[in-house]
């Protein structure tokens, strides 16, 4: 007898839908077949999609920014994630400049993450490194957290990593089987003066992102390194990468974007509640949004940069007074499915797992993989309203979408069943590239 049988589903398996049943034993997929086997728990998918559990490669739970802390901790954030079909997320360690700092940051984050109801891992975050990049890369590989985030900006808060150090990180990335994640904006082109909300996008212009991403791509290509650019905001950036670096996109160079850049534009900053949509990089023009949509094939993964605050926290006249970020994790897949249909599935599953060292345990339903599944109704039409984040506003409220998460399963156990939260216990995942 099997532990769990998901019956009558349209199962997404390695890029194709098949009509089948999925069977689980000890938290692992053991068979996908049209045969019927007795199971301790049986669930009729009713010909809805059965997808691999989604992986969000970019979240910030309990992130402290000056006097503010993002309102979702690892419990509330992971509950919100589970309602969005996310069964694994990758958060970030607090910025560190040394091996000792990384160890300290990991210990703190591991303790906080015990509250998560879904599986999780971490990216190492480096700020103005004091230890040699080669030493840090080697330590990341040994720690089995082989993704290292750097910032090309924020020199004013001593988080910037400079070009001579980035070169060394990229040089060693292939040798040590690690990947460099970059928040890519040109530091010198950012205006950090007292900027009113309505001029937020002007203060961090597209050219700051585009020029830095192109420079990093050139470095990556020349050094045969491995680079992942987080939260790409502009279609102009993607268009330029497609034109000049198509030979390394998806091989040594990966682009991540987020749903907010596909749905909102900088015009919202001129509205009365524009401060609620402040984030970095900022929202762009409608032309750039459309170019982002036109070049979705160049985007390898969709993250969320989930970092919500309450309305009161974000109420400010100038951007320096406002913590940056919004919450997206609960609606990310539904939002992107509404725009692109089933073509985005791999950007939430297989691509993320392969790029970040989780495949084939995650990101697929092949036998032997963890039984992380999403039951999804692709035809449901509804309007976004209630959410499960602790934030007291939802930036996507009122949007009409197509497709709905019905149930979420982690390692063979229902976390959300028919829209009702059941509960779960996440585990820490080590990764290898």
CSV table of C-alpha atoms in Angstrom, one decimal:
chain,number,residue,atom,x,y,z
A,1,UNK,CA,0.0,0.0,0.0
A,2,UNK,CA,1.3,3.5,-0.9
A,3,UNK,CA,1.3,6.4,1.5
A,4,UNK,CA,-0.4,8.8,-0.8
A,5,UNK,CA,-2.1,8.6,-4.2
A,6,UNK,CA,-2.9,11.7,-6.3
A,7,UNK,CA,-5.5,10.4,-8.7
A,8,UNK,CA,-6.9,11.7,-12.1
A,9,UNK,CA,-4.4,14.5,-12.5
A,10,UNK,CA,-2.9,16.2,-15.5
A,11,UNK,CA,0.7,15.6,-14.3
A,12,UNK,CA,3.4,18.0,-15.5
A,13,UNK,CA,6.4,15.8,-16.1
A,14,UNK,CA,9.6,17.2,-17.7
A,15,UNK,CA,7.8,19.7,-19.9
A,16,UNK,CA,4.7,17.7,-20.9
A,17,UNK,CA,1.3,17.0,-19.4
A,18,UNK,CA,0.2,13.4,-19.0
A,19,UNK,CA,-3.0,12.0,-17.6
A,20,UNK,CA,-1.9,9.9,-14.7
A,21,UNK,CA,-1.9,9.1,-11.0
A,22,UNK,CA,1.1,10.0,-8.7
A,23,UNK,CA,2.1,7.7,-5.9
A,24,UNK,CA,4.2,8.5,-2.9
A,25,UNK,CA,6.0,6.5,-0.3
A,26,UNK,CA,8.1,8.0,2.6
A,27,UNK,CA,7.8,11.5,1.2
A,28,UNK,CA,9.2,10.5,-2.3
A,29,UNK,CA,7.5,10.0,-5.6
A,30,UNK,CA,7.6,6.3,-6.4
A,31,UNK,CA,5.4,6.0,-9.5
A,32,UNK,CA,3.5,8.0,-12.1
A,33,UNK,CA,1.1,5.6,-13.9
A,34,UNK,CA,-2.4,5.1,-15.1
A,35,UNK,CA,-2.6,2.1,-12.8
A,36,UNK,CA,-4.6,2.3,-9.6
A,37,UNK,CA,-2.9,1.3,-6.3
A,38,UNK,CA,-4.4,1.3,-2.8
A,39,UNK,CA,-3.1,4.2,-0.7
A,40,UNK,CA,-3.5,5.3,2.9
A,41,UNK,CA,-4.5,8.7,1.7
A,42,UNK,CA,-6.1,9.2,-1.7
A,43,UNK,CA,-6.9,12.6,-3.3
A,44,UNK,CA,-8.8,13.1,-6.5
A,45,UNK,CA,-7.2,15.9,-8.5
A,46,UNK,CA,-10.3,16.0,-10.8
A,47,UNK,CA,-8.2,16.4,-14.0
A,48,UNK,CA,-6.6,19.6,-12.6
A,49,UNK,CA,-2.9,20.2,-13.1
A,50,UNK,CA,-0.4,18.4,-10.8
A,51,UNK,CA,2.8,20.4,-10.8
A,52,UNK,CA,6.1,20.1,-9.0
A,53,UNK,CA,6.2,22.3,-5.9
A,54,UNK,CA,7.3,25.8,-6.7
A,55,UNK,CA,10.7,27.1,-5.6
A,56,UNK,CA,11.1,30.8,-4.8
A,57,UNK,CA,14.9,31.6,-5.1
A,58,UNK,CA,14.6,35.1,-3.6
A,59,UNK,CA,12.8,36.0,-0.3
A,60,UNK,CA,13.6,38.2,2.7
A,61,UNK,CA,11.9,37.0,5.8
A,62,UNK,CA,12.6,39.0,9.0
A,63,UNK,CA,14.9,41.3,7.1
A,64,UNK,CA,16.0,44.3,9.2
A,65,UNK,CA,16.5,47.5,7.3
A,66,UNK,CA,17.6,50.3,9.6
A,67,UNK,CA,14.8,50.7,12.2
A,68,UNK,CA,12.4,48.5,10.2
A,69,UNK,CA,12.0,44.7,10.0
A,70,UNK,CA,10.0,43.0,7.2
A,71,UNK,CA,6.7,41.9,8.8
A,72,UNK,CA,6.8,38.2,7.6
A,73,UNK,CA,8.8,35.9,9.8
A,74,UNK,CA,9.7,32.4,8.7
A,75,UNK,CA,6.3,31.1,9.9
A,76,UNK,CA,4.0,33.7,8.4
A,77,UNK,CA,6.1,34.0,5.3
A,78,UNK,CA,6.2,30.2,4.7
A,79,UNK,CA,2.4,29.9,5.3
A,80,UNK,CA,1.9,32.7,2.7
A,81,UNK,CA,4.3,30.8,0.4
A,82,UNK,CA,2.3,27.5,0.9
A,83,UNK,CA,-0.9,29.2,-0.3
A,84,UNK,CA,1.1,30.2,-3.4
A,85,UNK,CA,2.2,26.7,-4.1
A,86,UNK,CA,5.8,27.3,-2.9
A,87,UNK,CA,7.2,24.3,-1.2
A,88,UNK,CA,10.9,25.5,-1.1
A,89,UNK,CA,12.3,29.0,-0.7
A,90,UNK,CA,15.8,30.4,-0.5
A,91,UNK,CA,16.4,33.2,1.8
A,92,UNK,CA,19.6,35.2,2.4
A,93,UNK,CA,22.1,35.3,5.3
A,94,UNK,CA,22.7,38.7,6.7
A,95,UNK,CA,25.6,40.4,4.9
A,96,UNK,CA,29.1,39.4,6.1
A,97,UNK,CA,32.6,40.3,5.1
A,98,UNK,CA,34.4,37.2,6.5
A,99,UNK,CA,34.2,33.5,7.0
A,100,UNK,CA,33.6,34.1,10.7
A,101,UNK,CA,30.7,36.5,9.8
A,102,UNK,CA,29.1,33.9,7.5
A,103,UNK,CA,29.2,31.3,10.2
A,104,UNK,CA,27.6,33.7,12.7
A,105,UNK,CA,24.9,34.7,10.2
A,106,UNK,CA,24.1,31.1,9.3
A,107,UNK,CA,23.6,30.2,13.0
A,108,UNK,CA,21.2,33.1,13.5
A,109,UNK,CA,19.2,32.4,10.4
A,110,UNK,CA,18.9,28.6,11.1
A,111,UNK,CA,17.4,29.3,14.5
A,112,UNK,CA,14.8,31.7,13.0
A,113,UNK,CA,14.0,29.4,10.1
A,114,UNK,CA,12.9,26.5,12.4
A,115,UNK,CA,9.4,28.0,12.3
A,116,UNK,CA,9.1,27.4,8.5
A,117,UNK,CA,6.3,25.1,7.3
A,118,UNK,CA,8.1,24.4,4.0
A,119,UNK,CA,11.6,23.5,3.1
A,120,UNK,CA,14.3,26.2,2.9
A,121,UNK,CA,17.9,27.1,2.1
A,122,UNK,CA,20.1,30.2,2.2
A,123,UNK,CA,22.3,32.2,-0.1
A,124,UNK,CA,25.4,33.6,1.5
A,125,UNK,CA,25.5,37.4,1.4
A,126,UNK,CA,28.9,39.2,1.1
A,127,UNK,CA,29.4,42.9,1.9
A,128,UNK,CA,32.7,44.6,1.2
A,129,UNK,CA,34.7,41.4,1.7
A,130,UNK,CA,37.7,41.3,4.0
A,131,UNK,CA,38.6,37.6,3.5
A,132,UNK,CA,39.9,36.5,0.1
A,133,UNK,CA,37.1,35.8,-2.5
A,134,UNK,CA,38.8,32.4,-3.2
A,135,UNK,CA,38.6,31.5,0.5
A,136,UNK,CA,34.9,32.5,0.7
A,137,UNK,CA,34.0,30.6,-2.4
A,138,UNK,CA,35.7,27.4,-1.1
A,139,UNK,CA,34.0,27.8,2.3
A,140,UNK,CA,30.6,28.2,0.5
A,141,UNK,CA,31.1,25.0,-1.4
A,142,UNK,CA,32.1,23.1,1.8
A,143,UNK,CA,29.1,24.6,3.6
A,144,UNK,CA,26.9,23.3,0.7
A,145,UNK,CA,25.5,26.8,0.3
A,146,UNK,CA,27.1,27.4,-3.0
A,147,UNK,CA,25.4,30.7,-4.0
A,148,UNK,CA,27.1,33.9,-3.0
A,149,UNK,CA,25.3,37.3,-3.3
A,150,UNK,CA,27.2,40.5,-3.8
A,151,UNK,CA,26.1,44.1,-4.3
A,152,UNK,CA,27.6,46.4,-6.8
A,153,UNK,CA,26.0,49.4,-5.0
A,154,UNK,CA,25.2,50.5,-1.4
A,155,UNK,CA,28.8,51.8,-0.9
A,156,UNK,CA,27.3,54.3,1.6
A,157,UNK,CA,26.4,51.4,3.9
A,158,UNK,CA,29.6,49.5,3.1
A,159,UNK,CA,27.8,46.7,1.4
A,160,UNK,CA,29.4,47.2,-2.1
A,161,UNK,CA,31.8,44.7,-3.6
A,162,UNK,CA,34.2,46.3,-6.0
A,163,UNK,CA,35.2,45.2,-9.5
A,164,UNK,CA,38.6,43.8,-8.5
A,165,UNK,CA,36.9,41.6,-6.0
A,166,UNK,CA,34.1,40.6,-8.3
A,167,UNK,CA,36.7,39.5,-10.9
A,168,UNK,CA,38.2,37.2,-8.3
A,169,UNK,CA,34.8,35.7,-7.3
A,170,UNK,CA,33.9,35.1,-11.0
A,171,UNK,CA,37.3,33.6,-11.7
A,172,UNK,CA,37.0,31.0,-8.9
A,173,UNK,CA,33.2,30.4,-9.4
A,174,UNK,CA,33.6,27.6,-11.9
A,175,UNK,CA,36.6,26.0,-10.2
A,176,UNK,CA,34.9,25.8,-6.8
A,177,UNK,CA,31.4,25.0,-8.2
A,178,UNK,CA,29.8,28.1,-6.8
A,179,UNK,CA,27.6,30.8,-8.4
A,180,UNK,CA,27.8,34.6,-7.9
A,181,UNK,CA,24.4,36.3,-7.4
A,182,UNK,CA,24.5,40.0,-8.1
A,183,UNK,CA,22.3,42.9,-7.2
A,184,UNK,CA,23.5,44.9,-10.2
A,185,UNK,CA,23.2,48.7,-10.2
A,186,UNK,CA,25.9,51.2,-11.0
A,187,UNK,CA,26.6,52.8,-7.7
A,188,UNK,CA,27.9,56.1,-9.1
A,189,UNK,CA,24.7,56.6,-11.2
A,190,UNK,CA,22.3,56.3,-8.2
A,191,UNK,CA,21.1,59.5,-6.5
A,192,UNK,CA,21.0,59.0,-2.7
A,193,UNK,CA,19.9,62.5,-1.9
A,194,UNK,CA,16.5,63.3,-0.4
A,195,UNK,CA,14.3,61.9,-3.2
A,196,UNK,CA,10.5,62.3,-3.1
A,197,UNK,CA,8.6,59.1,-3.9
A,198,UNK,CA,7.3,60.4,-7.3
A,199,UNK,CA,11.0,60.6,-8.4
A,200,UNK,CA,12.0,57.2,-7.1
A,201,UNK,CA,12.6,55.7,-10.5
A,202,UNK,CA,14.6,58.6,-11.7
A,203,UNK,CA,17.0,58.3,-8.8
A,204,UNK,CA,17.8,54.7,-9.7
A,205,UNK,CA,17.5,54.9,-13.5
A,206,UNK,CA,17.4,51.9,-15.9
A,207,UNK,CA,20.9,52.8,-17.2
A,208,UNK,CA,22.3,52.1,-13.8
A,209,UNK,CA,21.0,48.5,-14.0
A,210,UNK,CA,21.6,48.0,-17.7
A,211,UNK,CA,25.2,49.2,-17.7
A,212,UNK,CA,26.1,47.2,-14.6
A,213,UNK,CA,24.5,44.0,-15.9
A,214,UNK,CA,26.3,44.3,-19.2
A,215,UNK,CA,29.6,44.9,-17.5
A,216,UNK,CA,29.1,41.8,-15.3
A,217,UNK,CA,28.1,39.8,-18.3
A,218,UNK,CA,31.3,40.8,-20.1
A,219,UNK,CA,33.3,39.8,-17.0
A,220,UNK,CA,31.5,36.4,-16.8
A,221,UNK,CA,32.0,35.6,-20.4
A,222,UNK,CA,35.7,36.6,-20.4
A,223,UNK,CA,36.4,34.7,-17.2
A,224,UNK,CA,34.2,31.7,-17.9
A,225,UNK,CA,32.4,32.3,-14.6
A,226,UNK,CA,28.9,31.7,-13.3
A,227,UNK,CA,26.6,34.7,-12.7
A,228,UNK,CA,23.0,35.0,-11.6
A,229,UNK,CA,21.5,38.5,-11.8
A,230,UNK,CA,18.7,39.0,-9.2
A,231,UNK,CA,15.5,41.0,-9.7
A,232,UNK,CA,16.1,42.3,-13.2
A,233,UNK,CA,13.6,45.2,-13.6
A,234,UNK,CA,13.8,46.4,-17.1
A,235,UNK,CA,13.0,44.9,-20.5
A,236,UNK,CA,15.8,47.0,-21.9
A,237,UNK,CA,18.3,45.2,-19.8
A,238,UNK,CA,17.0,41.8,-20.9
A,239,UNK,CA,16.9,42.9,-24.5
A,240,UNK,CA,20.5,43.9,-24.4
A,241,UNK,CA,21.6,40.7,-22.7
A,242,UNK,CA,19.7,38.7,-25.4
A,243,UNK,CA,21.4,40.7,-28.1
A,244,UNK,CA,25.0,40.6,-26.8
A,245,UNK,CA,25.2,37.4,-24.6
A,246,UNK,CA,22.7,34.9,-26.0
A,247,UNK,CA,25.6,32.3,-26.2
A,248,UNK,CA,26.0,32.2,-22.4
A,249,UNK,CA,22.4,32.9,-21.3
A,250,UNK,CA,21.2,29.7,-19.5
A,251,UNK,CA,24.8,28.4,-19.3
A,252,UNK,CA,27.0,30.7,-17.3
A,253,UNK,CA,24.6,33.7,-17.1
A,254,UNK,CA,21.1,33.6,-15.6
A,255,UNK,CA,18.5,36.3,-15.2
A,256,UNK,CA,15.9,36.4,-12.5
A,257,UNK,CA,12.9,38.7,-12.6
A,258,UNK,CA,9.8,39.2,-10.3
A,259,UNK,CA,6.1,39.6,-10.9
A,260,UNK,CA,6.0,43.2,-9.8
A,261,UNK,CA,8.0,44.3,-12.8
A,262,UNK,CA,5.5,42.6,-15.2
A,263,UNK,CA,2.4,44.2,-13.5
A,264,UNK,CA,3.2,47.7,-12.3
A,265,UNK,CA,5.0,50.7,-13.8
A,266,UNK,CA,6.7,53.8,-12.4
A,267,UNK,CA,3.6,55.8,-13.0
A,268,UNK,CA,2.2,54.4,-9.8
A,269,UNK,CA,4.7,56.5,-7.8
A,270,UNK,CA,2.8,59.7,-8.8
A,271,UNK,CA,-0.4,58.4,-7.2
A,272,UNK,CA,-1.5,59.1,-3.7
A,273,UNK,CA,-0.4,55.7,-2.3
A,274,UNK,CA,2.6,55.3,-4.6
A,275,UNK,CA,4.8,54.9,-1.5
A,276,UNK,CA,3.3,51.4,-1.0
A,277,UNK,CA,5.1,50.3,-4.1
A,278,UNK,CA,8.6,51.5,-3.3
A,279,UNK,CA,11.2,48.8,-3.9
A,280,UNK,CA,14.7,48.5,-5.4
A,281,UNK,CA,15.3,48.3,-8.2
A,282,UNK,CA,12.2,50.5,-8.8
A,283,UNK,CA,9.3,49.9,-11.2
A,284,UNK,CA,10.0,51.0,-14.8
A,285,UNK,CA,8.2,52.6,-17.7
A,286,UNK,CA,5.4,50.8,-19.5
A,287,UNK,CA,7.6,50.5,-22.6
A,288,UNK,CA,10.2,48.6,-20.5
A,289,UNK,CA,7.5,46.5,-18.9
A,290,UNK,CA,6.3,45.4,-22.3
A,291,UNK,CA,9.8,44.7,-23.5
A,292,UNK,CA,10.2,42.5,-20.3
A,293,UNK,CA,7.1,40.5,-21.4
A,294,UNK,CA,8.3,40.2,-24.9
A,295,UNK,CA,11.6,38.8,-23.7
A,296,UNK,CA,10.3,36.4,-21.1
A,297,UNK,CA,12.2,33.5,-22.8
A,298,UNK,CA,15.5,35.1,-21.7
A,299,UNK,CA,14.4,35.1,-18.0
A,300,UNK,CA,15.5,31.8,-16.4
A,301,UNK,CA,13.6,32.1,-13.1
A,302,UNK,CA,10.9,34.0,-11.4
A,303,UNK,CA,11.7,35.0,-7.8
A,304,UNK,CA,9.6,37.4,-5.7
A,305,UNK,CA,12.1,39.5,-3.6
A,306,UNK,CA,9.3,39.0,-1.0
A,307,UNK,CA,9.9,41.7,1.6
A,308,UNK,CA,6.7,43.2,2.9
A,309,UNK,CA,6.2,45.9,5.5
A,310,UNK,CA,3.1,47.5,6.9
A,311,UNK,CA,1.4,50.6,5.5
A,312,UNK,CA,2.6,52.7,8.4
A,313,UNK,CA,6.2,51.7,7.9
A,314,UNK,CA,6.1,52.8,4.3
A,315,UNK,CA,4.3,56.1,4.8
A,316,UNK,CA,6.9,58.6,3.9
A,317,UNK,CA,7.5,61.6,1.7
A,318,UNK,CA,11.1,60.8,0.8
A,319,UNK,CA,12.5,57.4,-0.2
A,320,UNK,CA,15.2,57.6,2.5
A,321,UNK,CA,12.5,57.3,5.1
A,322,UNK,CA,10.9,54.2,3.6
A,323,UNK,CA,11.9,50.6,3.8
A,324,UNK,CA,12.1,49.1,0.3
A,325,UNK,CA,10.0,46.0,-0.7
A,326,UNK,CA,6.6,44.5,-1.2
A,327,UNK,CA,5.1,41.1,-0.7
A,328,UNK,CA,4.5,38.8,-3.6
A,329,UNK,CA,5.1,35.1,-2.7
A,330,UNK,CA,1.5,34.1,-2.3
A,331,UNK,CA,0.4,35.2,-5.8
A,332,UNK,CA,3.6,35.0,-7.9
A,333,UNK,CA,2.7,31.9,-9.9
A,334,UNK,CA,-0.9,32.8,-10.4
A,335,UNK,CA,0.2,36.3,-11.7
A,336,UNK,CA,2.7,34.9,-14.1
A,337,UNK,CA,0.4,32.1,-15.3
A,338,UNK,CA,-2.2,34.8,-16.1
A,339,UNK,CA,0.2,36.4,-18.4
A,340,UNK,CA,2.0,33.5,-19.9
A,341,UNK,CA,0.1,30.2,-19.2
A,342,UNK,CA,2.0,27.0,-18.8
A,343,UNK,CA,5.2,28.4,-20.4
A,344,UNK,CA,6.3,29.8,-17.0
A,345,UNK,CA,6.1,26.5,-15.1
A,346,UNK,CA,9.8,25.6,-15.5
A,347,UNK,CA,10.8,29.1,-14.3
A,348,UNK,CA,9.2,28.2,-10.9
A,349,UNK,CA,10.4,24.6,-10.8
A,350,UNK,CA,13.0,22.8,-12.9
A,351,UNK,CA,15.0,25.8,-13.9
A,352,UNK,CA,15.3,27.1,-10.3
A,353,UNK,CA,16.2,23.6,-9.0
A,354,UNK,CA,18.9,23.1,-11.6
A,355,UNK,CA,20.4,26.5,-11.3
A,356,UNK,CA,20.5,26.5,-7.5
A,357,UNK,CA,21.6,23.0,-6.8
A,358,UNK,CA,18.3,21.3,-5.8
A,359,UNK,CA,17.7,19.1,-8.8
A,360,UNK,CA,16.5,16.3,-9.0
A,361,UNK,CA,15.2,16.2,-5.4
A,362,UNK,CA,13.2,19.4,-6.2
A,363,UNK,CA,11.7,20.9,-9.3
A,364,UNK,CA,10.4,17.7,-10.9
A,365,UNK,CA,8.0,14.8,-10.2
A,366,UNK,CA,10.3,12.1,-11.6
A,367,UNK,CA,10.3,9.0,-9.4
A,368,UNK,CA,12.9,9.5,-6.6
A,369,UNK,CA,12.2,13.2,-6.3
A,370,UNK,CA,10.7,14.7,-3.1
A,371,UNK,CA,6.9,14.5,-3.3
A,372,UNK,CA,6.4,18.3,-3.5
A,373,UNK,CA,3.2,19.0,-5.5
A,374,UNK,CA,0.8,21.7,-6.4
A,375,UNK,CA,-2.8,21.0,-7.5
A,376,UNK,CA,-3.7,23.9,-9.7
A,377,UNK,CA,-6.9,24.8,-11.5
A,378,UNK,CA,-5.7,26.6,-14.7
A,379,UNK,CA,-9.2,27.8,-15.7
A,380,UNK,CA,-10.4,29.4,-12.4
A,381,UNK,CA,-10.9,33.1,-12.8
A,382,UNK,CA,-11.0,35.3,-9.6
A,383,UNK,CA,-10.0,38.6,-8.1
A,384,UNK,CA,-7.1,38.8,-5.7
A,385,UNK,CA,-8.2,39.8,-2.2
A,386,UNK,CA,-7.5,38.1,1.1
A,387,UNK,CA,-3.9,37.1,1.7
A,388,UNK,CA,-1.9,35.3,4.4
A,389,UNK,CA,1.1,37.7,4.9
A,390,UNK,CA,1.3,39.7,8.1
A,391,UNK,CA,1.4,42.9,6.0
A,392,UNK,CA,-1.7,45.0,6.4
A,393,UNK,CA,-1.9,45.6,2.7
A,394,UNK,CA,-1.7,43.6,-0.5
A,395,UNK,CA,-0.2,45.3,-3.5
A,396,UNK,CA,-2.0,43.0,-5.9
A,397,UNK,CA,-5.5,43.4,-4.3
A,398,UNK,CA,-8.2,43.7,-6.9
A,399,UNK,CA,-6.3,42.3,-9.9
A,400,UNK,CA,-8.2,39.7,-11.9
A,401,UNK,CA,-6.2,36.5,-12.5
A,402,UNK,CA,-6.6,33.2,-14.2
A,403,UNK,CA,-5.6,30.0,-12.3
A,404,UNK,CA,-5.8,29.1,-8.7
A,405,UNK,CA,-3.8,27.0,-6.2
A,406,UNK,CA,-6.1,24.3,-4.8
A,407,UNK,CA,-3.7,22.3,-2.6
A,408,UNK,CA,0.0,22.2,-1.8
A,409,UNK,CA,1.9,19.1,-0.8
A,410,UNK,CA,5.4,19.0,0.8
A,411,UNK,CA,7.2,15.7,0.9
A,412,UNK,CA,4.0,13.8,0.6
A,413,UNK,CA,2.1,15.8,3.3
A,414,UNK,CA,-0.7,18.3,2.6
A,415,UNK,CA,0.2,21.8,3.8
A,416,UNK,CA,-2.8,23.4,2.2
A,417,UNK,CA,-5.7,21.2,1.3
A,418,UNK,CA,-8.6,22.5,-0.8
A,419,UNK,CA,-7.7,26.1,0.4
A,420,UNK,CA,-7.4,25.2,4.1
A,421,UNK,CA,-4.1,25.4,5.9
A,422,UNK,CA,-3.2,22.1,7.5
A,423,UNK,CA,0.3,22.7,8.8
A,424,UNK,CA,3.8,21.5,8.0
A,425,UNK,CA,7.4,21.3,9.2
A,426,UNK,CA,10.1,22.6,6.8
A,427,UNK,CA,13.6,21.3,6.7
A,428,UNK,CA,17.0,23.0,5.9
A,429,UNK,CA,18.4,22.0,2.5
A,430,UNK,CA,22.0,21.9,1.6
A,431,UNK,CA,22.8,22.3,-2.1
A,432,UNK,CA,25.5,21.4,-4.6
A,433,UNK,CA,26.1,22.9,-8.0
